[in-house]
Amino acid sequence: MPTDESVYSYSAVLMGSPILLKLFSDNPALASRVFGLIKQYEDLFTVNRAESQVMDINHAAGVRPVVVSRAVYQLIKCAKAASILPGSAFNLAIGPLVKRWRIGFKGDSVPPEAEITSLLAITQPQDVVLDDAQLSVFLTHKGMEIDLGAIAKGYIADRVRDLLRREGVTEGLINLGGNVQTLGTPQGHWSIGLKKPFSDADVLVGAMEVSHKSVVTSGTYERYFEQDGRRYHHILNPQTGYPLDNELDSVTIISTDSLDGDIWTTLIYGAGIEKGCQMLKGRDDIEAIFVTKAREVVLSSQRQFRFTLLDDSYRLIDRTA
Ligand code: AMP
Ligand code: MG
């Protein structure tokens, strides 16, 4: 890792997350362009405010198609493709359930089962109708809502990387609160921490050495509430409408594009370790790190990164064939 003297760090709070940019020359003007770009995309994609292009689509559900910008259209098209994969745990139309559960927001509680069942009917990804020629999106039923929360940060991290590259930056890092995208190989590699679930933010289970790669983590510990001794976290099972329930505390994906990382963390989180590792066979560019409730760290493979375990209460399992 570079010495602290040579790293210039810039931070902001955007998309409800702390954002960190690291550069190797002092360039506040570039940092403010980066934060401006993130904000522009946030303004297009957010569903946490009344107004955005995605909210325009949601407000017109069951009424009419809405023409959107190319970025919004492309991201929705990509999210729909991931959602209609057979058995996919990813669902861009999960919005009504996310809004009803309010996990991580004030007033979160377990909704009545009958409500969850009726909301499932308006979360079908096939009912998101796209028109490539018009760049329009139509939600065919009233009450439908697109939610890009599982994918937007990945897309934006890649656009920040592209901007930095265009500006001639050869080494840098952007962390959008769980989505890390890196440029270059400062003194050989970047070292990215893997968080210990349900611990203070700076407590790590291990660290990955990567270069020119994205590292994305989805964890049940990121947003959740507890009711009657049970924990309810923010990644929902599109089949049941309840939080995904399996052996995992977190999934991390190492990939070239952060967009892939963001989609695959959800896909793999839903699939679990066995099926997840099967799904990754033949995808040399995408690798997973699973952290289990039973205190194991399982690597699907270790081609694009090197992992170091830092917590000896965890057991490391490397499934590289
Ligand atoms: P991430 O932090 O990338 O795992 O994304 C989590 C966010 O994605 C949640 O806060 C919801 O807004 C949304 N979400 C929850 N469950 C799903 C799902 N099954 N498919 C797609 N998005 C989801
Ligand atoms: Mg994601």
Short mmCIF file of C-alpha atoms and ligand atoms in Angstrom, two decimals:
data_model
loop_
_atom_site.label_atom_id
_atom_site.label_comp_id
_atom_site.label_asym_id
_atom_site.label_seq_id
_atom_site.Cartn_x
_atom_site.Cartn_y
_atom_site.Cartn_z
CA MET A 1 0.00 0.00 0.00
CA PRO A 2 1.13 3.55 -0.59
CA THR A 3 2.42 5.54 2.33
CA ASP A 4 -0.11 7.90 3.87
CA GLU A 5 1.88 10.95 2.76
CA SER A 6 1.18 10.29 -0.90
CA VAL A 7 -2.57 9.60 -0.59
CA TYR A 8 -5.10 12.41 -0.80
CA SER A 9 -8.52 11.45 0.58
CA TYR A 10 -11.76 13.32 -0.13
CA SER A 11 -15.07 12.48 1.48
CA ALA A 12 -18.75 13.34 1.15
CA VAL A 13 -22.10 11.92 2.19
CA LEU A 14 -24.24 11.02 -0.81
CA MET A 15 -26.89 8.34 -1.46
CA GLY A 16 -27.22 8.04 2.31
CA SER A 17 -23.65 6.70 2.51
CA PRO A 18 -20.20 8.01 3.33
CA ILE A 19 -18.29 8.33 0.05
CA LEU A 20 -14.50 8.19 -0.05
CA LEU A 21 -12.24 9.12 -2.96
CA LYS A 22 -8.49 8.48 -2.86
CA LEU A 23 -6.07 10.08 -5.29
CA PHE A 24 -2.29 10.35 -5.43
CA SER A 25 -2.08 14.04 -6.19
CA ASP A 26 -3.95 16.84 -4.48
CA ASN A 27 -6.83 17.65 -6.84
CA PRO A 28 -9.87 19.08 -5.02
CA ALA A 29 -11.36 20.29 -8.32
CA LEU A 30 -11.43 16.73 -9.64
CA ALA A 31 -12.83 15.47 -6.33
CA SER A 32 -15.70 17.92 -6.55
CA ARG A 33 -16.40 16.84 -10.15
CA VAL A 34 -16.51 13.22 -8.94
CA PHE A 35 -18.95 14.08 -6.14
CA GLY A 36 -20.99 16.18 -8.61
CA LEU A 37 -21.24 13.19 -10.97
CA ILE A 38 -22.36 10.90 -8.15
CA LYS A 39 -25.01 13.42 -7.15
CA GLN A 40 -26.27 13.72 -10.74
CA TYR A 41 -26.79 9.96 -10.93
CA GLU A 42 -28.33 9.86 -7.46
CA ASP A 43 -30.84 12.48 -8.60
CA LEU A 44 -31.81 10.24 -11.56
CA PHE A 45 -31.99 6.89 -9.74
CA THR A 46 -33.16 7.56 -6.19
CA VAL A 47 -36.48 6.22 -4.88
CA ASN A 48 -35.97 7.73 -1.44
CA ARG A 49 -37.35 11.09 -2.56
CA ALA A 50 -40.55 12.05 -4.35
CA GLU A 51 -38.76 13.23 -7.50
CA SER A 52 -36.32 11.41 -9.80
CA GLN A 53 -36.54 9.81 -13.22
CA VAL A 54 -37.13 6.42 -11.59
CA MET A 55 -39.87 7.96 -9.43
CA ASP A 56 -41.45 9.41 -12.60
CA ILE A 57 -41.72 5.83 -13.89
CA ASN A 58 -43.13 4.65 -10.55
CA HIS A 59 -45.68 7.48 -10.36
CA ALA A 60 -46.94 6.51 -13.86
CA ALA A 61 -47.38 2.80 -12.98
CA GLY A 62 -50.49 1.34 -14.58
CA VAL A 63 -51.06 4.57 -16.50
CA ARG A 64 -48.43 5.22 -19.18
CA PRO A 65 -44.86 4.60 -20.33
CA VAL A 66 -42.26 7.21 -19.33
CA VAL A 67 -39.37 8.27 -21.55
CA VAL A 68 -36.12 8.41 -19.59
CA SER A 69 -32.46 9.28 -20.14
CA ARG A 70 -30.15 6.69 -21.69
CA ALA A 71 -28.38 6.03 -18.36
CA VAL A 72 -31.64 5.27 -16.55
CA TYR A 73 -32.91 3.15 -19.43
CA GLN A 74 -29.70 1.12 -19.68
CA LEU A 75 -29.51 0.48 -15.95
CA ILE A 76 -33.17 -0.61 -15.83
CA LYS A 77 -32.62 -2.88 -18.85
CA CYS A 78 -29.63 -4.47 -17.16
CA ALA A 79 -31.54 -4.87 -13.87
CA LYS A 80 -34.48 -6.48 -15.67
CA ALA A 81 -32.17 -8.96 -17.43
CA ALA A 82 -30.74 -10.03 -14.04
CA SER A 83 -34.26 -10.24 -12.59
CA ILE A 84 -35.69 -12.62 -15.20
CA LEU A 85 -32.88 -15.18 -14.96
CA PRO A 86 -34.46 -18.49 -13.83
CA GLY A 87 -34.68 -18.60 -10.02
CA SER A 88 -33.02 -15.18 -9.70
CA ALA A 89 -32.88 -13.62 -6.23
CA PHE A 90 -32.53 -10.22 -7.90
CA ASN A 91 -35.72 -8.32 -8.68
CA LEU A 92 -35.79 -4.71 -9.86
CA ALA A 93 -39.57 -4.59 -9.26
CA ILE A 94 -39.19 -5.36 -5.53
CA GLY A 95 -40.02 -1.70 -4.69
CA PRO A 96 -43.48 -2.14 -3.10
CA LEU A 97 -42.07 -4.70 -0.64
CA VAL A 98 -38.98 -2.60 0.14
CA LYS A 99 -41.20 0.42 0.82
CA ARG A 100 -43.60 -1.61 2.97
CA TRP A 101 -40.90 -3.22 5.12
CA ARG A 102 -39.05 0.12 5.59
CA ILE A 103 -36.01 -1.85 6.78
CA GLY A 104 -33.39 0.53 8.14
CA PHE A 105 -35.84 3.43 8.14
CA LYS A 106 -37.96 4.82 10.97
CA GLY A 107 -41.06 2.71 11.67
CA ASP A 108 -39.77 -0.61 10.37
CA SER A 109 -41.75 -3.67 11.55
CA VAL A 110 -42.87 -7.04 10.17
CA PRO A 111 -45.88 -6.47 7.86
CA PRO A 112 -48.95 -8.74 8.11
CA GLU A 113 -48.52 -11.85 5.95
CA ALA A 114 -51.61 -11.06 3.87
CA GLU A 115 -50.11 -7.72 2.88
CA ILE A 116 -46.85 -9.34 1.79
CA THR A 117 -48.76 -11.86 -0.31
CA SER A 118 -50.78 -9.18 -2.04
CA LEU A 119 -47.71 -7.01 -2.68
CA LEU A 120 -45.87 -9.97 -4.27
CA ALA A 121 -48.42 -9.78 -7.10
CA ILE A 122 -47.15 -6.32 -8.11
CA THR A 123 -43.44 -7.20 -8.02
CA GLN A 124 -43.21 -9.19 -11.27
CA PRO A 125 -40.14 -8.16 -13.34
CA GLN A 126 -41.93 -9.27 -16.55
CA ASP A 127 -44.39 -6.43 -15.92
CA VAL A 128 -41.61 -3.88 -16.47
CA VAL A 129 -42.07 -3.21 -20.19
CA LEU A 130 -39.16 -1.65 -22.07
CA ASP A 131 -39.12 0.08 -25.43
CA ASP A 132 -35.60 0.37 -26.88
CA ALA A 133 -36.67 2.72 -29.65
CA GLN A 134 -38.43 5.21 -27.36
CA LEU A 135 -36.17 4.68 -24.31
CA SER A 136 -39.39 4.30 -22.35
CA VAL A 137 -40.31 2.21 -19.33
CA PHE A 138 -43.87 1.12 -18.49
CA LEU A 139 -44.95 -0.55 -15.27
CA THR A 140 -48.11 -2.33 -16.33
CA HIS A 141 -49.85 -2.41 -12.91
CA LYS A 142 -50.80 0.35 -10.53
CA GLY A 143 -48.68 0.32 -7.37
CA MET A 144 -45.63 -1.20 -9.08
CA GLU A 145 -42.28 0.38 -8.18
CA ILE A 146 -38.80 -0.08 -9.56
CA ASP A 147 -36.01 -0.07 -6.92
CA LEU A 148 -32.43 0.20 -8.19
CA GLY A 149 -30.93 0.20 -4.68
CA ALA A 150 -29.11 -3.08 -5.29
CA ILE A 151 -27.41 -1.95 -8.49
CA ALA A 152 -27.12 1.86 -8.68
CA LYS A 153 -23.94 2.19 -6.64
CA GLY A 154 -22.18 -0.36 -8.85
CA TYR A 155 -23.15 1.52 -11.98
CA ILE A 156 -22.05 4.84 -10.48
CA ALA A 157 -18.73 3.44 -9.22
CA ASP A 158 -17.94 2.39 -12.80
CA ARG A 159 -18.82 5.83 -14.16
CA VAL A 160 -16.50 7.44 -11.56
CA ARG A 161 -13.73 5.07 -12.65
CA ASP A 162 -14.36 6.08 -16.30
CA LEU A 163 -14.24 9.79 -15.41
CA LEU A 164 -10.98 9.37 -13.49
CA ARG A 165 -9.46 7.44 -16.42
CA ARG A 166 -10.52 10.14 -18.88
CA GLU A 167 -8.84 12.70 -16.63
CA GLY A 168 -5.58 10.75 -16.82
CA VAL A 169 -5.73 9.32 -13.29
CA THR A 170 -3.81 6.04 -13.26
CA GLU A 171 -4.15 5.19 -9.57
CA GLY A 172 -7.19 5.91 -7.44
CA LEU A 173 -10.04 4.44 -5.44
CA ILE A 174 -13.71 5.25 -4.97
CA ASN A 175 -15.70 3.74 -2.10
CA LEU A 176 -19.45 4.29 -2.31
CA GLY A 177 -20.20 2.68 1.04
CA GLY A 178 -19.77 -1.00 0.24
CA ASN A 179 -18.94 -0.63 -3.45
CA VAL A 180 -15.22 -0.14 -4.00
CA GLN A 181 -13.77 0.43 -7.46
CA THR A 182 -10.01 0.74 -7.94
CA LEU A 183 -7.67 2.06 -10.62
CA GLY A 184 -4.08 1.03 -10.92
CA THR A 185 -1.69 -0.84 -8.70
CA PRO A 186 -0.16 1.54 -6.16
CA GLN A 187 2.98 -0.23 -4.96
CA GLY A 188 1.70 -3.55 -6.28
CA HIS A 189 -1.94 -3.65 -5.16
CA TRP A 190 -4.78 -2.12 -3.19
CA SER A 191 -5.68 -3.66 0.15
CA ILE A 192 -9.44 -3.71 0.76
CA GLY A 193 -10.84 -4.75 4.13
CA LEU A 194 -13.58 -7.34 4.55
CA LYS A 195 -15.88 -6.25 7.38
CA LYS A 196 -16.64 -8.48 10.32
CA PRO A 197 -20.44 -8.87 10.37
CA PHE A 198 -22.31 -7.18 13.24
CA SER A 199 -19.12 -5.51 14.54
CA ASP A 200 -17.93 -1.91 14.59
CA ALA A 201 -17.32 -0.52 11.09
CA ASP A 202 -13.54 -0.77 11.29
CA VAL A 203 -13.35 -4.38 12.55
CA LEU A 204 -12.18 -6.72 9.78
CA VAL A 205 -12.39 -10.45 9.17
CA GLY A 206 -9.75 -10.24 6.47
CA ALA A 207 -8.36 -8.21 3.60
CA MET A 208 -8.15 -8.62 -0.17
CA GLU A 209 -5.25 -7.48 -2.34
CA VAL A 210 -6.58 -6.34 -5.71
CA SER A 211 -5.56 -4.18 -8.65
CA HIS A 212 -7.80 -2.70 -11.35
CA LYS A 213 -10.76 -4.48 -9.69
CA SER A 214 -14.06 -3.76 -8.03
CA VAL A 215 -14.91 -5.17 -4.61
CA VAL A 216 -18.60 -5.14 -3.65
CA THR A 217 -20.06 -6.48 -0.41
CA SER A 218 -23.70 -7.10 0.48
CA GLY A 219 -24.27 -8.02 4.09
CA THR A 220 -27.26 -8.74 6.28
CA TYR A 221 -25.61 -6.58 8.96
CA GLU A 222 -25.75 -3.43 6.81
CA ARG A 223 -29.41 -2.67 7.43
CA TYR A 224 -31.77 -4.62 9.67
CA PHE A 225 -34.13 -4.46 12.61
CA GLU A 226 -35.00 -6.91 15.34
CA GLN A 227 -38.49 -7.93 16.42
CA ASP A 228 -39.44 -10.68 18.89
CA GLY A 229 -35.84 -11.91 18.98
CA ARG A 230 -35.58 -12.27 15.20
CA ARG A 231 -33.45 -10.24 12.86
CA TYR A 232 -34.91 -8.88 9.59
CA HIS A 233 -32.40 -7.56 7.04
CA HIS A 234 -32.73 -5.53 3.86
CA ILE A 235 -32.19 -8.09 1.09
CA LEU A 236 -35.60 -9.57 0.30
CA ASN A 237 -36.41 -12.91 -1.25
CA PRO A 238 -38.49 -12.05 -4.33
CA GLN A 239 -40.27 -15.43 -4.10
CA THR A 240 -41.49 -15.06 -0.49
CA GLY A 241 -41.39 -11.32 0.17
CA TYR A 242 -39.42 -11.90 3.40
CA PRO A 243 -35.67 -11.29 3.98
CA LEU A 244 -33.49 -13.97 2.35
CA ASP A 245 -32.69 -16.59 4.94
CA ASN A 246 -29.68 -18.85 4.60
CA GLU A 247 -26.23 -19.64 6.04
CA LEU A 248 -24.71 -16.29 5.00
CA ASP A 249 -23.84 -13.06 6.79
CA SER A 250 -22.27 -11.45 3.70
CA VAL A 251 -21.21 -11.98 0.11
CA THR A 252 -18.36 -10.10 -1.55
CA ILE A 253 -17.78 -10.11 -5.29
CA ILE A 254 -14.46 -9.28 -6.96
CA SER A 255 -14.93 -8.32 -10.62
CA THR A 256 -13.76 -5.83 -13.21
CA ASP A 257 -17.00 -3.86 -13.28
CA SER A 258 -18.70 -2.84 -10.06
CA LEU A 259 -22.07 -3.20 -11.83
CA ASP A 260 -21.41 -6.96 -12.13
CA GLY A 261 -20.33 -7.03 -8.51
CA ASP A 262 -23.54 -5.35 -7.38
CA ILE A 263 -25.79 -7.71 -9.34
CA TRP A 264 -23.85 -10.85 -8.44
CA THR A 265 -23.78 -10.15 -4.69
CA THR A 266 -27.60 -10.36 -4.73
CA LEU A 267 -27.73 -13.35 -7.12
CA ILE A 268 -25.15 -15.26 -5.09
CA TYR A 269 -26.58 -14.22 -1.76
CA GLY A 270 -29.86 -15.81 -2.85
CA ALA A 271 -28.19 -18.93 -4.25
CA GLY A 272 -26.03 -19.72 -1.19
CA ILE A 273 -22.53 -21.21 -1.25
CA GLU A 274 -23.03 -24.50 -3.13
CA LYS A 275 -25.23 -23.21 -5.92
CA GLY A 276 -23.37 -19.88 -5.97
CA CYS A 277 -20.02 -21.57 -6.64
CA GLN A 278 -21.66 -23.62 -9.41
CA MET A 279 -23.03 -20.43 -10.99
CA LEU A 280 -19.54 -18.92 -11.02
CA LYS A 281 -17.98 -21.82 -12.93
CA GLY A 282 -17.01 -20.51 -16.35
CA ARG A 283 -17.05 -16.88 -15.11
CA ASP A 284 -13.31 -16.28 -14.68
CA ASP A 285 -13.93 -12.57 -14.18
CA ILE A 286 -16.29 -12.93 -11.20
CA GLU A 287 -15.26 -14.41 -7.84
CA ALA A 288 -17.05 -14.58 -4.50
CA ILE A 289 -16.13 -14.47 -0.84
CA PHE A 290 -18.84 -15.81 1.50
CA VAL A 291 -18.88 -15.04 5.21
CA THR A 292 -21.12 -17.51 7.03
CA LYS A 293 -23.05 -17.34 10.29
CA ALA A 294 -20.92 -20.35 11.35
CA ARG A 295 -17.78 -18.16 11.16
CA GLU A 296 -16.32 -19.44 7.93
CA VAL A 297 -14.85 -17.39 5.11
CA VAL A 298 -15.34 -19.33 1.86
CA LEU A 299 -13.53 -18.29 -1.33
CA SER A 300 -15.11 -19.52 -4.59
CA SER A 301 -11.62 -19.16 -6.11
CA GLN A 302 -8.66 -16.81 -5.76
CA ARG A 303 -7.51 -15.77 -9.23
CA GLN A 304 -7.92 -11.99 -9.28
CA PHE A 305 -7.09 -11.29 -5.63
CA ARG A 306 -5.20 -12.57 -2.65
CA PHE A 307 -7.04 -12.99 0.65
CA THR A 308 -5.57 -12.75 4.15
CA LEU A 309 -7.60 -13.88 7.15
CA LEU A 310 -7.23 -11.42 10.06
CA ASP A 311 -9.61 -12.95 12.62
CA ASP A 312 -8.67 -16.36 13.95
CA SER A 313 -12.18 -17.04 15.24
CA TYR A 314 -13.04 -17.58 11.54
CA ARG A 315 -12.03 -20.60 9.41
CA LEU A 316 -10.80 -20.01 5.86
CA ILE A 317 -12.02 -22.38 3.14
CA ASP A 318 -10.59 -21.94 -0.35
CA ARG A 319 -12.68 -23.80 -2.95
CA THR A 320 -10.32 -23.10 -5.84
CA ALA A 321 -10.56 -26.36 -7.83
P1 AMP B 1 -27.25 -4.04 -1.83
O1 AMP B 1 -26.79 -3.16 -0.71
O2 AMP B 1 -26.55 -3.80 -3.12
O3 AMP B 1 -27.29 -5.48 -1.44
O4 AMP B 1 -28.76 -3.63 -2.13
C1 AMP B 1 -29.75 -3.67 -1.13
C2 AMP B 1 -30.94 -2.86 -1.58
O5 AMP B 1 -31.52 -3.43 -2.77
C3 AMP B 1 -32.08 -2.85 -0.59
O6 AMP B 1 -31.91 -1.83 0.35
C4 AMP B 1 -33.30 -2.63 -1.48
O7 AMP B 1 -33.42 -1.27 -1.85
C5 AMP B 1 -32.94 -3.42 -2.72
N1 AMP B 1 -33.36 -4.83 -2.69
C6 AMP B 1 -33.75 -5.59 -1.64
N2 AMP B 1 -33.98 -6.86 -2.00
C7 AMP B 1 -33.73 -6.92 -3.35
C8 AMP B 1 -33.79 -7.95 -4.32
N3 AMP B 1 -34.13 -9.20 -4.00
N4 AMP B 1 -33.47 -7.63 -5.61
C9 AMP B 1 -33.12 -6.37 -5.94
N5 AMP B 1 -33.04 -5.36 -5.07
C10 AMP B 1 -33.33 -5.62 -3.79
MG MG B 2 -25.99 -4.98 -4.84
#
